mmCIF file of C-alpha atoms in Angstrom:
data_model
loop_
_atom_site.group_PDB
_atom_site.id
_atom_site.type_symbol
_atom_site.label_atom_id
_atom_site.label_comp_id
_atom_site.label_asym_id
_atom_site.label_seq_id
_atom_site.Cartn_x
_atom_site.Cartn_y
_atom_site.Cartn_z
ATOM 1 C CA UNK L 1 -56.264 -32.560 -69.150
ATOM 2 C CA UNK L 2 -56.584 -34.496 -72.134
ATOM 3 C CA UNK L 3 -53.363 -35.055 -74.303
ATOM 4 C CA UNK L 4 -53.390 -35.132 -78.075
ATOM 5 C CA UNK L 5 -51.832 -38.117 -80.341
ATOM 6 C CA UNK L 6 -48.684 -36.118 -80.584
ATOM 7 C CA UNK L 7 -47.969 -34.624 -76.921
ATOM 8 C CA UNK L 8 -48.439 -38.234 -75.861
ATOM 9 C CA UNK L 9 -45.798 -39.706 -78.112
ATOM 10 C CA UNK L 10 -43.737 -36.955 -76.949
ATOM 11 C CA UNK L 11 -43.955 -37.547 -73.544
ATOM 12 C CA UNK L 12 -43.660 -40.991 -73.880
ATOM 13 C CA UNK L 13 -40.457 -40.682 -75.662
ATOM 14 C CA UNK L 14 -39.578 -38.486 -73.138
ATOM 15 C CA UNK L 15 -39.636 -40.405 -70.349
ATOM 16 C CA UNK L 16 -37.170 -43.034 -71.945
ATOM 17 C CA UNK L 17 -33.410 -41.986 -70.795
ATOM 18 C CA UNK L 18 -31.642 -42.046 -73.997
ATOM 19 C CA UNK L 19 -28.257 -40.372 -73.514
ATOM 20 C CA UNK L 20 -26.535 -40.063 -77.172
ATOM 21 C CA UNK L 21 -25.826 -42.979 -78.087
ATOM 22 C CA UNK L 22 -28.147 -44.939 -76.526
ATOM 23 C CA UNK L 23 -31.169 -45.024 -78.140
ATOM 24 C CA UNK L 24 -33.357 -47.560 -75.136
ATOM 25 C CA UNK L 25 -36.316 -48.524 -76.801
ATOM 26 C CA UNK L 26 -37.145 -45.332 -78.377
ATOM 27 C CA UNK L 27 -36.910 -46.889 -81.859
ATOM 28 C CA UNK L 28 -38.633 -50.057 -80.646
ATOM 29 C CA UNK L 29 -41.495 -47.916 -79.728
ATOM 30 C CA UNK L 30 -41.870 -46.097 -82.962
ATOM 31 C CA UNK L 31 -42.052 -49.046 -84.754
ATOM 32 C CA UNK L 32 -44.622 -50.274 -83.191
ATOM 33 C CA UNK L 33 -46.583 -47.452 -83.827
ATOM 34 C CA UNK L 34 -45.743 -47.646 -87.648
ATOM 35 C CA UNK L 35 -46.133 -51.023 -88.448
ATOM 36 C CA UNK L 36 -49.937 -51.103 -88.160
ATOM 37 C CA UNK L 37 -49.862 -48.235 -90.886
ATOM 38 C CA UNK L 38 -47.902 -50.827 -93.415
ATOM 39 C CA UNK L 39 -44.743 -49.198 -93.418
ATOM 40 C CA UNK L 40 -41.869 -51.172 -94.358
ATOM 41 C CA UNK L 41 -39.202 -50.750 -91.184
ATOM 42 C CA UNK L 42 -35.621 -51.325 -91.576
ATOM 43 C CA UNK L 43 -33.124 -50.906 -88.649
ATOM 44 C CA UNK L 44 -29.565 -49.961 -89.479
ATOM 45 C CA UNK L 45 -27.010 -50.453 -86.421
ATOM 46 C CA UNK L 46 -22.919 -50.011 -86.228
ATOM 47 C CA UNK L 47 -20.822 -48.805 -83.513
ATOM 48 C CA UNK L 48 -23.282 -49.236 -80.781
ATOM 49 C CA UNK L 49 -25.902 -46.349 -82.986
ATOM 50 C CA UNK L 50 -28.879 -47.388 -83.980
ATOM 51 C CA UNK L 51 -31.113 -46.218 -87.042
ATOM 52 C CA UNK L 52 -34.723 -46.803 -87.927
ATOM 53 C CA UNK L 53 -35.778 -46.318 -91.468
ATOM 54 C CA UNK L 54 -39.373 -46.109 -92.639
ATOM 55 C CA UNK L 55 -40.818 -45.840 -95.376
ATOM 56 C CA UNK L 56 -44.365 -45.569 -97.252
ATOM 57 C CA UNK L 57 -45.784 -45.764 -100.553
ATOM 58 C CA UNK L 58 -44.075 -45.729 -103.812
ATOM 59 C CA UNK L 59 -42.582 -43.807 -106.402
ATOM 60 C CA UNK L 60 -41.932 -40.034 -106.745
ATOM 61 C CA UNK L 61 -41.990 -38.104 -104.766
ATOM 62 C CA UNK L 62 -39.832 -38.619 -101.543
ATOM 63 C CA UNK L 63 -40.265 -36.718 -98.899
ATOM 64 C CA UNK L 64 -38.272 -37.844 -95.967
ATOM 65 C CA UNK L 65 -38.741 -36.720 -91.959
ATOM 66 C CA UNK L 66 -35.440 -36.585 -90.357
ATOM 67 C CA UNK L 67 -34.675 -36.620 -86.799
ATOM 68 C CA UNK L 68 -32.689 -38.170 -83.607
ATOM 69 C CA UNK L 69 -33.998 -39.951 -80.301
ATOM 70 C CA UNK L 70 -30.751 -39.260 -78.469
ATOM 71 C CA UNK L 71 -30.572 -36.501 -76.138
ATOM 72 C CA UNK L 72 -27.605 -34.942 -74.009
ATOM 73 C CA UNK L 73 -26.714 -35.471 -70.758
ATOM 74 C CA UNK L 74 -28.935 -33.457 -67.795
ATOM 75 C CA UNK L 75 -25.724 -32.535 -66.155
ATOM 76 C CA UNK L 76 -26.590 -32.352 -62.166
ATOM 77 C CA UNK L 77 -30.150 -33.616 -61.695
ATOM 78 C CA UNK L 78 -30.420 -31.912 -58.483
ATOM 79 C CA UNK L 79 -30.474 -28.498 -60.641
ATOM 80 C CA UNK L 80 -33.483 -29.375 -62.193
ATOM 81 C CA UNK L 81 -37.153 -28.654 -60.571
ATOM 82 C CA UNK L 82 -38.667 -32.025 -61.591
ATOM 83 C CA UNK L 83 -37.164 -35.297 -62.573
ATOM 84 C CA UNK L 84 -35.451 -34.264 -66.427
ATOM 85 C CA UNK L 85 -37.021 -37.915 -67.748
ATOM 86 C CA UNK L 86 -40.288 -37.230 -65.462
ATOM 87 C CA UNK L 87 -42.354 -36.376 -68.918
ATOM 88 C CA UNK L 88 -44.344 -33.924 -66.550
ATOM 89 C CA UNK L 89 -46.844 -31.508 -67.745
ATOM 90 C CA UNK L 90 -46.765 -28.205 -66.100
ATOM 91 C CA UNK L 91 -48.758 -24.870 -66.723
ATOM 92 C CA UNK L 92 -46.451 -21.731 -66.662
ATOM 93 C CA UNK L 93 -47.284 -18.186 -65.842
ATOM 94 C CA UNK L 94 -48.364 -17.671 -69.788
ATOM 95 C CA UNK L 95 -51.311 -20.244 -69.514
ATOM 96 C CA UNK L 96 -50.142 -22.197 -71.433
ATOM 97 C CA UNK L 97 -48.741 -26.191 -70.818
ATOM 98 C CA UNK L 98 -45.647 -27.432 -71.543
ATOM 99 C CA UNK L 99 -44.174 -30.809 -71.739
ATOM 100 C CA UNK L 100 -40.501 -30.782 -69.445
ATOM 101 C CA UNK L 101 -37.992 -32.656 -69.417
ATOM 102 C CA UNK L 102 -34.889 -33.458 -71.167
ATOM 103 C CA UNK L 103 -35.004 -34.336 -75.164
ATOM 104 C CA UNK L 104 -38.625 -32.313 -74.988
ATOM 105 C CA UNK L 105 -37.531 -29.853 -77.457
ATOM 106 C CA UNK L 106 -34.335 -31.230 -78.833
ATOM 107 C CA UNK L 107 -36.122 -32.876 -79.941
ATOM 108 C CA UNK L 108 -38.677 -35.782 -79.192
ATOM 109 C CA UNK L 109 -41.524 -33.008 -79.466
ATOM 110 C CA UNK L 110 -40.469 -32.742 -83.155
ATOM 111 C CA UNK L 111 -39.806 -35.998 -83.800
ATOM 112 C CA UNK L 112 -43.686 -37.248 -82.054
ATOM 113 C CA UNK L 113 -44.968 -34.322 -84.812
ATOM 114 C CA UNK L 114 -43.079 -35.829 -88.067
ATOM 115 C CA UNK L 115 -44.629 -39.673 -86.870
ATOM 116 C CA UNK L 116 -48.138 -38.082 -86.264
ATOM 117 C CA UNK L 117 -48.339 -36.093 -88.666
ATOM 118 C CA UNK L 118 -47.363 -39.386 -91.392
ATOM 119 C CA UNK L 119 -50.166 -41.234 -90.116
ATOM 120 C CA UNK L 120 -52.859 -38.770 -90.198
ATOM 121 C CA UNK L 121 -51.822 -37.664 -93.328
ATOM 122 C CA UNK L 122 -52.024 -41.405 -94.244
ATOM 123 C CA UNK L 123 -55.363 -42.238 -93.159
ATOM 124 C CA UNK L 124 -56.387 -39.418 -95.135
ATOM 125 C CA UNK L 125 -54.678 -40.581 -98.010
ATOM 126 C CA UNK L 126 -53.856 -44.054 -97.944
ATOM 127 C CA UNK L 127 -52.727 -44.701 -101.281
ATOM 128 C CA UNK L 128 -51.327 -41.416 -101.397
ATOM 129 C CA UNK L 129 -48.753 -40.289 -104.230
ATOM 130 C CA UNK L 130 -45.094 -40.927 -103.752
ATOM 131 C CA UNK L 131 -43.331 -42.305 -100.894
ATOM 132 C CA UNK L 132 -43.243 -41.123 -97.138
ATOM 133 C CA UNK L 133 -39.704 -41.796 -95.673
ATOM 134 C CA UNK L 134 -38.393 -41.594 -92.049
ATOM 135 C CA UNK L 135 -34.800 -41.548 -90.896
ATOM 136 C CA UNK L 136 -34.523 -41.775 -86.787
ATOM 137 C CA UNK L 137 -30.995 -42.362 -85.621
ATOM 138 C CA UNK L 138 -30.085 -42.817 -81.965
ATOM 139 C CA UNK L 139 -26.545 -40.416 -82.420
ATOM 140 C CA UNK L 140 -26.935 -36.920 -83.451
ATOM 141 C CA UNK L 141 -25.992 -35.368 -79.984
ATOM 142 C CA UNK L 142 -23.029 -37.157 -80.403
ATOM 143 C CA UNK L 143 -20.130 -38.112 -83.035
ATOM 144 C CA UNK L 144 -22.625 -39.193 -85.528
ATOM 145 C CA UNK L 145 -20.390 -42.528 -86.187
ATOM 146 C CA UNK L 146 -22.497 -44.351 -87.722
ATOM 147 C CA UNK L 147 -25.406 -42.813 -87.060
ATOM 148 C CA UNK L 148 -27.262 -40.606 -90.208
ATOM 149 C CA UNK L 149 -24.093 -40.669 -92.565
ATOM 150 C CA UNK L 150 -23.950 -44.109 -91.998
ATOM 151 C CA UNK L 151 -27.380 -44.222 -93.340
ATOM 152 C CA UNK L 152 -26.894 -42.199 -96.256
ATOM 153 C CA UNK L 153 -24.502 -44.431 -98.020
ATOM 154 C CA UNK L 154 -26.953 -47.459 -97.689
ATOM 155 C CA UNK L 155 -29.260 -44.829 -99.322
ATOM 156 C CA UNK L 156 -26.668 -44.349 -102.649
ATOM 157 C CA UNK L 157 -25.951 -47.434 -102.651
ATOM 158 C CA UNK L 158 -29.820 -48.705 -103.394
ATOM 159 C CA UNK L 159 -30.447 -45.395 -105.213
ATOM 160 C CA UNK L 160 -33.205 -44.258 -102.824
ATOM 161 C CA UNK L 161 -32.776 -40.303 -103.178
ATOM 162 C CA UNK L 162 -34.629 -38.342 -101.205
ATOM 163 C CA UNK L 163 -36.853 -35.095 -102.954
ATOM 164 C CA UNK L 164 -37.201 -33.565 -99.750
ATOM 165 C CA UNK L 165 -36.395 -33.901 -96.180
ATOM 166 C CA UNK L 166 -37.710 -31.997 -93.210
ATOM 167 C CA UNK L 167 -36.203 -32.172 -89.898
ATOM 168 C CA UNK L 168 -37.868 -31.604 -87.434
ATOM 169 C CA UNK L 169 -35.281 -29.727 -84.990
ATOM 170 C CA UNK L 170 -36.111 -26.540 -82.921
ATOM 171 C CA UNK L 171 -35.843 -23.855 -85.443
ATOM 172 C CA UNK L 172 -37.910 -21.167 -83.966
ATOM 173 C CA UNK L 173 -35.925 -18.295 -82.723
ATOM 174 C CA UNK L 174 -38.597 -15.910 -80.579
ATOM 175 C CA UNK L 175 -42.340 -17.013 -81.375
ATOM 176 C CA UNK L 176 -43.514 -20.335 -83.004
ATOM 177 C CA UNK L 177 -43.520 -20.064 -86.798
ATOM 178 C CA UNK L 178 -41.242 -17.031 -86.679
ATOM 179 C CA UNK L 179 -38.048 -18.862 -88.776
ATOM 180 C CA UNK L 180 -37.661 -21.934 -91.186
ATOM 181 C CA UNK L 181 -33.774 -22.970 -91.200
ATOM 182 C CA UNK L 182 -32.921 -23.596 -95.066
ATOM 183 C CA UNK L 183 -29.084 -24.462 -93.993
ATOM 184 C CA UNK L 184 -26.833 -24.120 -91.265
ATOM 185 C CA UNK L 185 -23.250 -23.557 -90.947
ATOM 186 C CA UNK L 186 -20.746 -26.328 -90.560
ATOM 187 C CA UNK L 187 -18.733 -27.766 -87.442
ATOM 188 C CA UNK L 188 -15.635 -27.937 -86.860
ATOM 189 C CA UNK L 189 -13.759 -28.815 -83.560
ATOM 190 C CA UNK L 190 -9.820 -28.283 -82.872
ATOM 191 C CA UNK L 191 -7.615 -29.373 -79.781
ATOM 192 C CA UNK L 192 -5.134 -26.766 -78.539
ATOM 193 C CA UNK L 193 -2.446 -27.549 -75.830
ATOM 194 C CA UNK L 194 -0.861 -24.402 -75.135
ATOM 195 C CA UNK L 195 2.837 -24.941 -73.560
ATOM 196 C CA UNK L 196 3.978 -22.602 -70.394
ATOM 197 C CA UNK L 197 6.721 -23.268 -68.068
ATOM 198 C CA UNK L 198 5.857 -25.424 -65.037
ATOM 199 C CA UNK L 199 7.439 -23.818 -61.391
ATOM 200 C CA UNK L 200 6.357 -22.825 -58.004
ATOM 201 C CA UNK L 201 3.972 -20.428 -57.090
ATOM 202 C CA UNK L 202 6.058 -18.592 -55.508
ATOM 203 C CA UNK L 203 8.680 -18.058 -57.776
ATOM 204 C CA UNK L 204 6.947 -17.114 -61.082
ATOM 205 C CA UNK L 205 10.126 -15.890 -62.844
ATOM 206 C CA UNK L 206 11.244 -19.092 -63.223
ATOM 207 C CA UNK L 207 7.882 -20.213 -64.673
ATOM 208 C CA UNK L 208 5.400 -19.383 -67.678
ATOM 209 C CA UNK L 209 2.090 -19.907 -66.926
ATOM 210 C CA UNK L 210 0.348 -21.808 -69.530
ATOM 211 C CA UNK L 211 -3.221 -20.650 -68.557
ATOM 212 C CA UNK L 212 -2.162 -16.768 -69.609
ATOM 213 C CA UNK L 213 -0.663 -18.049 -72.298
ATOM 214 C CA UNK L 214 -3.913 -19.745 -73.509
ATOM 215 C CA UNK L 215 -5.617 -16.567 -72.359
ATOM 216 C CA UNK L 216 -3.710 -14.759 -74.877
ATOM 217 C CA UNK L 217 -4.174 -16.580 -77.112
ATOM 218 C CA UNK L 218 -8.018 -15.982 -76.826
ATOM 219 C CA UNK L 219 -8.061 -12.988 -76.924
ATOM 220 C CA UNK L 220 -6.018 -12.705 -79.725
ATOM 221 C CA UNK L 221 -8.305 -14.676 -81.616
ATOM 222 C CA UNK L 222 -11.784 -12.527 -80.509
ATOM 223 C CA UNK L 223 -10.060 -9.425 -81.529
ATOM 224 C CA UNK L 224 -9.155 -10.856 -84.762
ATOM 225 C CA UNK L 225 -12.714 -12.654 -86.117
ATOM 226 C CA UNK L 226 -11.737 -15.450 -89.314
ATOM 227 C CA UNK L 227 -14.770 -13.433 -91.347
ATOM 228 C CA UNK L 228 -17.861 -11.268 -91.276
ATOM 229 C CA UNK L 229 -20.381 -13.592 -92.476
ATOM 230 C CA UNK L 230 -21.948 -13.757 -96.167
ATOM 231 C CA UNK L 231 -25.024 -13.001 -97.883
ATOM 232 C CA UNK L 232 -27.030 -16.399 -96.616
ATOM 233 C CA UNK L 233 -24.562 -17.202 -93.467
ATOM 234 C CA UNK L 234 -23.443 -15.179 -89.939
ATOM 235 C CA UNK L 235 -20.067 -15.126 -89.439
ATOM 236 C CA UNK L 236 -17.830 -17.956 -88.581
ATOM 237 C CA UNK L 237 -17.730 -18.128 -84.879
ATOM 238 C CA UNK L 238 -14.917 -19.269 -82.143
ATOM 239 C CA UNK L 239 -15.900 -20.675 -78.748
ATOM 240 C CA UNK L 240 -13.957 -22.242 -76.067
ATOM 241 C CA UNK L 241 -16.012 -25.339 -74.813
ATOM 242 C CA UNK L 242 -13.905 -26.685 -72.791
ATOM 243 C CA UNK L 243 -10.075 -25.964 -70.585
ATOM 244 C CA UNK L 244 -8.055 -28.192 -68.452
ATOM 245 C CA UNK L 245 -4.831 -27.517 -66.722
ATOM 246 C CA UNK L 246 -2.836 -27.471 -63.442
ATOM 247 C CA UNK L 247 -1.514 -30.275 -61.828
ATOM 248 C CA UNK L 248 -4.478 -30.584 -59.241
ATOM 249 C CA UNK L 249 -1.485 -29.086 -56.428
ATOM 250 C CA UNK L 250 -2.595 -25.359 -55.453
ATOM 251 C CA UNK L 251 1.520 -23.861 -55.646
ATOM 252 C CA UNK L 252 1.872 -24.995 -58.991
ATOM 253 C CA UNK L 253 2.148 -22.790 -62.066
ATOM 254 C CA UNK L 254 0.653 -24.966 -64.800
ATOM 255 C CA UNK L 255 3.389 -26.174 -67.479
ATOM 256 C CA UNK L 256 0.156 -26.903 -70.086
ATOM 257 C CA UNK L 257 -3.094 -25.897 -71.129
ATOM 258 C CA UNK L 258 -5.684 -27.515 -73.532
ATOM 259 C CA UNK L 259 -8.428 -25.679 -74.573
ATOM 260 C CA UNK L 260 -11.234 -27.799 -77.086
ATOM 261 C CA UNK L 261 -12.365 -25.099 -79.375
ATOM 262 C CA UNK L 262 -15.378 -25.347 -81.858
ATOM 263 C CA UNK L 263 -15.690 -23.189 -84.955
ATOM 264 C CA UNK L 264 -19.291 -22.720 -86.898
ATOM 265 C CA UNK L 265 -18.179 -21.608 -90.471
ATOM 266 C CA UNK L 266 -19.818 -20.182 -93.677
ATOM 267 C CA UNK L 267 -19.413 -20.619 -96.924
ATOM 268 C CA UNK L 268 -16.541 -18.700 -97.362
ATOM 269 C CA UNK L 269 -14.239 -20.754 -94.993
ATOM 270 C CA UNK L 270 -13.212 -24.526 -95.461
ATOM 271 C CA UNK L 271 -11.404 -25.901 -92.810
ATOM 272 C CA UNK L 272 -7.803 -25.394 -93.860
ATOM 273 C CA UNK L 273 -8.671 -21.532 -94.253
ATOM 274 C CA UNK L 274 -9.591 -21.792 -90.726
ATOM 275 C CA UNK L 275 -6.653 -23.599 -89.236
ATOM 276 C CA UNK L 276 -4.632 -21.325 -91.214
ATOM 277 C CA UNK L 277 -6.074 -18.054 -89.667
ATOM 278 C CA UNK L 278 -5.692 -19.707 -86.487
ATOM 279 C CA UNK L 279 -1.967 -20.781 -86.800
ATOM 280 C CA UNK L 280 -1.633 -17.477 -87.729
ATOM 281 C CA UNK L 281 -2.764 -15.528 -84.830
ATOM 282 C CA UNK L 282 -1.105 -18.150 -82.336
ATOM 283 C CA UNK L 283 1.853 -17.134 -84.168
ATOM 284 C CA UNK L 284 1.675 -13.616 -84.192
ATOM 285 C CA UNK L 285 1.437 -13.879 -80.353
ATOM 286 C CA UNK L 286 4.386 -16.069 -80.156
ATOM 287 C CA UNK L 287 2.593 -18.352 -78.578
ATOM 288 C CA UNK L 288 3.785 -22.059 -78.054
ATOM 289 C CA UNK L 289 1.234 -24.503 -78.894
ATOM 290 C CA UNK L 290 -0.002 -27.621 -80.689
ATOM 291 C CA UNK L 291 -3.724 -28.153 -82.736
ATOM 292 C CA UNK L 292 -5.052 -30.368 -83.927
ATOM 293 C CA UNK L 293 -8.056 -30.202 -86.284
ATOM 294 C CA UNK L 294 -11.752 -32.250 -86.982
ATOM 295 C CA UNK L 295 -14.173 -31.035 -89.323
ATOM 296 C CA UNK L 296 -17.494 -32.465 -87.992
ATOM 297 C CA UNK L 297 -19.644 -31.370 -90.903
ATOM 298 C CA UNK L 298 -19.781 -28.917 -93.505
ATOM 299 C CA UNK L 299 -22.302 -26.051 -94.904
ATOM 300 C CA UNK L 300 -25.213 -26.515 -96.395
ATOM 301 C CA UNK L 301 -27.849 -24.270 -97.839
ATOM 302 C CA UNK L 302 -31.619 -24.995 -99.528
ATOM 303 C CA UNK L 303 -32.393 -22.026 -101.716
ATOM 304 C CA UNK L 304 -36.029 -21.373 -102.724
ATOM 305 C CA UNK L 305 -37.975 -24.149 -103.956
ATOM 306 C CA UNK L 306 -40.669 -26.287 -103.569
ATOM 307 C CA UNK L 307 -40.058 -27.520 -99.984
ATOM 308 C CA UNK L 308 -39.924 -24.044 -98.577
ATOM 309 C CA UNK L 309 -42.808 -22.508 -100.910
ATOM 310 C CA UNK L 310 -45.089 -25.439 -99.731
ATOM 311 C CA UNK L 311 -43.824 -25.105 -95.868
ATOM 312 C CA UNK L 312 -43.991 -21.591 -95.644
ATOM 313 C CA UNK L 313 -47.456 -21.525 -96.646
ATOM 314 C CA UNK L 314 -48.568 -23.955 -94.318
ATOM 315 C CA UNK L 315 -46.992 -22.095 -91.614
ATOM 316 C CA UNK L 316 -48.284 -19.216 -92.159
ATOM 317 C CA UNK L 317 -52.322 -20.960 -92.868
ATOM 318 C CA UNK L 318 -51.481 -22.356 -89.250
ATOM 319 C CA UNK L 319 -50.335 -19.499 -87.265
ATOM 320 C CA UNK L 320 -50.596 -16.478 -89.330
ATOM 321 C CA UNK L 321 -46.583 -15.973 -89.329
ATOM 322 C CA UNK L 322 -44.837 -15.503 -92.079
ATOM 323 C CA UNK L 323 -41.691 -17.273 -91.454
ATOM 324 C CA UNK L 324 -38.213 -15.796 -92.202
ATOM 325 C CA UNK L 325 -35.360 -18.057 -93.564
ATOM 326 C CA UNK L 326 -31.959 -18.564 -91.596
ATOM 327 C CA UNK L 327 -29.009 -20.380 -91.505
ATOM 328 C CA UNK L 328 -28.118 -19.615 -87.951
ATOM 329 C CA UNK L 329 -27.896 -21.696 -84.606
ATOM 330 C CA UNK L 330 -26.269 -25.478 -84.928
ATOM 331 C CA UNK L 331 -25.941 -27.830 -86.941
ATOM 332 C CA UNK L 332 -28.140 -30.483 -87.739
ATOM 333 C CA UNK L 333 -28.024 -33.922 -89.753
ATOM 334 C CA UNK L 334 -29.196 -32.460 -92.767
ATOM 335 C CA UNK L 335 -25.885 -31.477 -93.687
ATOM 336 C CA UNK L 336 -25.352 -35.344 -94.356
ATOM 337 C CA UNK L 337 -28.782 -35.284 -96.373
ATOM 338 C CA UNK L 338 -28.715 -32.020 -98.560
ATOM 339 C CA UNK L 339 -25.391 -32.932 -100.702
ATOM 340 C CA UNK L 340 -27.717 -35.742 -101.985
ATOM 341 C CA UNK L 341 -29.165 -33.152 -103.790
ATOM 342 C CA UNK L 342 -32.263 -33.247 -101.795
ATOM 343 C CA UNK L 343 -34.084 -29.970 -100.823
ATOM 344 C CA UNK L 344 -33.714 -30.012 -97.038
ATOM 345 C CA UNK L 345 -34.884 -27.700 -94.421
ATOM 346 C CA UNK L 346 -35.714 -27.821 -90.314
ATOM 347 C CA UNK L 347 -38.597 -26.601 -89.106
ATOM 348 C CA UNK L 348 -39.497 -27.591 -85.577
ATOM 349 C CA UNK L 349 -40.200 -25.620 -82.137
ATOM 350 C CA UNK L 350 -38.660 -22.477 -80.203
ATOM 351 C CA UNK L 351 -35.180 -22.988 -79.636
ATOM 352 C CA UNK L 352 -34.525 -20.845 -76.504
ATOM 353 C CA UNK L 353 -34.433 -23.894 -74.043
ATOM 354 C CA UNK L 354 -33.170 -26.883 -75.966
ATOM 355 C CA UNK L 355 -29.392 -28.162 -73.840
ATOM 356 C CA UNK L 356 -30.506 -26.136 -71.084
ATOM 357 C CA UNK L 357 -31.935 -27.551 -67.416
ATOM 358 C CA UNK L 358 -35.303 -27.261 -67.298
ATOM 359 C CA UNK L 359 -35.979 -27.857 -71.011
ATOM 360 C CA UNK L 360 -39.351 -28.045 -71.932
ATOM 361 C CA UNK L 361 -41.458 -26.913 -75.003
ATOM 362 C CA UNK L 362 -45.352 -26.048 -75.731
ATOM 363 C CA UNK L 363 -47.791 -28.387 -76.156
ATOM 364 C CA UNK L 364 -49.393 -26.085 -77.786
ATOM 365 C CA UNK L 365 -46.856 -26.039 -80.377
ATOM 366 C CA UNK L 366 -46.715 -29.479 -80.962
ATOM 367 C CA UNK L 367 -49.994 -29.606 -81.909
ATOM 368 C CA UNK L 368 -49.433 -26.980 -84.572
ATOM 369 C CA UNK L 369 -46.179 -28.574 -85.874
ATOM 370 C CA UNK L 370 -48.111 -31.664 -86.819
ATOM 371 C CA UNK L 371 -50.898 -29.688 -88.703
ATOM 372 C CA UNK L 372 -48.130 -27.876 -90.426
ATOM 373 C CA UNK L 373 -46.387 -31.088 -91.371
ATOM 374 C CA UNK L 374 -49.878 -32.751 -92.492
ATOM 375 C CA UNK L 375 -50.440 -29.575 -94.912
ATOM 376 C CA UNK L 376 -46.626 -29.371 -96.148
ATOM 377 C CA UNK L 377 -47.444 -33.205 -97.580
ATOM 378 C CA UNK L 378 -50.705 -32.237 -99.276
ATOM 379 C CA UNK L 379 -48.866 -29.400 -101.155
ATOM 380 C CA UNK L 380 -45.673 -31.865 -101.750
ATOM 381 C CA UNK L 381 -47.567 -35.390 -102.688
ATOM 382 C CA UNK L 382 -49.618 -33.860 -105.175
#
């Protein structure tokens, strides 16, 4: 079958292993594809995270693509039913074909759209109005050290403000075209080491096992939710990610437990509100235990404007769906982007398989994210 511009990007960028924070060539790549176009390329490295920044034209207004070539790890490889950096295209059981493989939908497939979609929209127009901007970075999966913040204050500091930014993450929640996200709640991460009583096995009334401890402590916390969302947000949520205990010895009550916890919260929260409520409820279980507390990003939120009139509409031209707006799901870099001021919003493919083994995404919708994108900069770069 023949592949279009943007399916071929993808799957090229696809089949280069780029585990957060290494970006391998994916950058090197784009570039390559840009600099024919006369963009003016810019790459921005520190702590082993690199950044490519484009950019296009001149003047008012900027619109800005934003998006990441790191992916996350596969996890066991075995698990998977083809290579995860294969770049294979498979037909399902719908008819329809899919690019797999890890990064295919989180999110090389968006970020192949956002580069098409520039340059068709530029041989269209090539002394189009404004500026065309794109921001890559190679650590969005990760920490984000210096990564798309990193970026942002070599963008105050030359005064290059952004109008608009699209990102080009999975947004989607059931059918392509079905959601635009116009914010997202923020991150924030805490460490937990729950204290017990180490012993024997056998002789737990000597002992206090940390692990029921911690499990208390859970449950406290899932009977006693920090809110119940807000007008434009869900609730903030508490997950466990990850637990560790025991001494690796099988008659050994565990003396400590350390749970890594991760809270998405609203805009009614900050993060001290949230450390309080959960000091609170470790307390009211008399539960012995240290935390320890990183906000990874805070809450952002793009009310109705001109990005999302002019996206909307060329959503809907494309598939006939009128998209909903939503703030649910995770984060994204825009949170670094929006308190510019800049109207920011992700649009990109389904989200059901992105992190998952045996990620893939629709060609099919690839193809119609780029035609989106090329109409959404006719109706901004007017």
């Amino acid at each position: 079958m023949e592949l279009s511009k943007t399916v071929n990007l993808a799957k090229e960028l696809v089949c280069i292993k780029s585990v957060t924070p290494d970006d391998n060539g994916c950058q090197d790549l784009i570039a390559k594809i840009l600099e024919p176009y006369g963009f003016s390329i810019r790459f921005i490295s520190s702590n082993g995270t690199k950044n490519l920044l484009a950019f296009h034209g001149t003047g008012a207004p900027l619109t800005l693509f934003l998006g990441h070539t790191d992916v996350v790890p596969t996890g066991d490889e075995t698990t998977w039913d083809y290579p995860p950096f294969s770049g294979k295209i498979i037909t399902k059981d719908d008819g329809k074909h899919y690019l797999y493989g890890r990064g295919s939908s989180d999110m090389k497939g968006g970020d192949a759209a956002m580069i098409c979609a520039m340059l068709e929209y530029i041989e269209q127009k090539p002394d189009h109005k404004g500026t065309i901007g794109l921001l890559l970075t190679s650590n969005e999966e990760g920490d984000a050290v210096g990564g798309t913040p990193y970026v942002v204050e070599f963008l105050k500091k030359e005064n290059i403000i952004p109008d608009y930014c699209i990102i080009g993450e999975c947004s989607c929640d059931e059918v392509f075209g079905d959601s635009i996200k116009n914010g997202r709640r923020g991150d924030l991460n805490a460490t937990i080491v729950v204290n017990g009583i180490q012993g024997h096995a056998a002789l737990e009334q000597h002992a206090k096992n940390a692990v029921f401890e911690a499990s208390r402590f859970i449950s406290a916390m899932l009977d006693n939710p920090i809110d119940n969302g807000t007008q434009f947000f869900p609730p903030t949520s508490f997950q466990v990610s990850n637990i560790s205990a025991g001494t690796g010895a099988d008659n050994v009550i565990p003396g400590v437990c350390t749970l890594r916890c991760n809270f998405r919260w609203n805009d009614l929260q900050t993060p001290e509100k949230i450390e309080k409520h959960v000091r609170e409820v470790a307390k009211s279980c008399g539960i012995d235990c240290t935390m320890d507390f990183r906000e990874e990003g805070k809450p952002f939120l793009t009310k109705e404007g001109l990005l999302i009139d002019a996206l909307k509409a060329s959503i809907i031209e494309v598939t006939g769906i009128t998209p909903s707006l939503g703030t649910s799901g995770g984060t994204s870099d825009g949170r670094f982007i929006r308190p510019l001021g800049t109207q920011t919003v992700e649009f990109g493919p389904v989200s059901n398989l992105i992190h998952k083994v045996n990620e893939m995404v629709c060609t099919e919708d690839l193809d119609s994210l780029t035609r989106i994108y090329v109409k959404t900069l006719e109706k901004l770069m007017k």
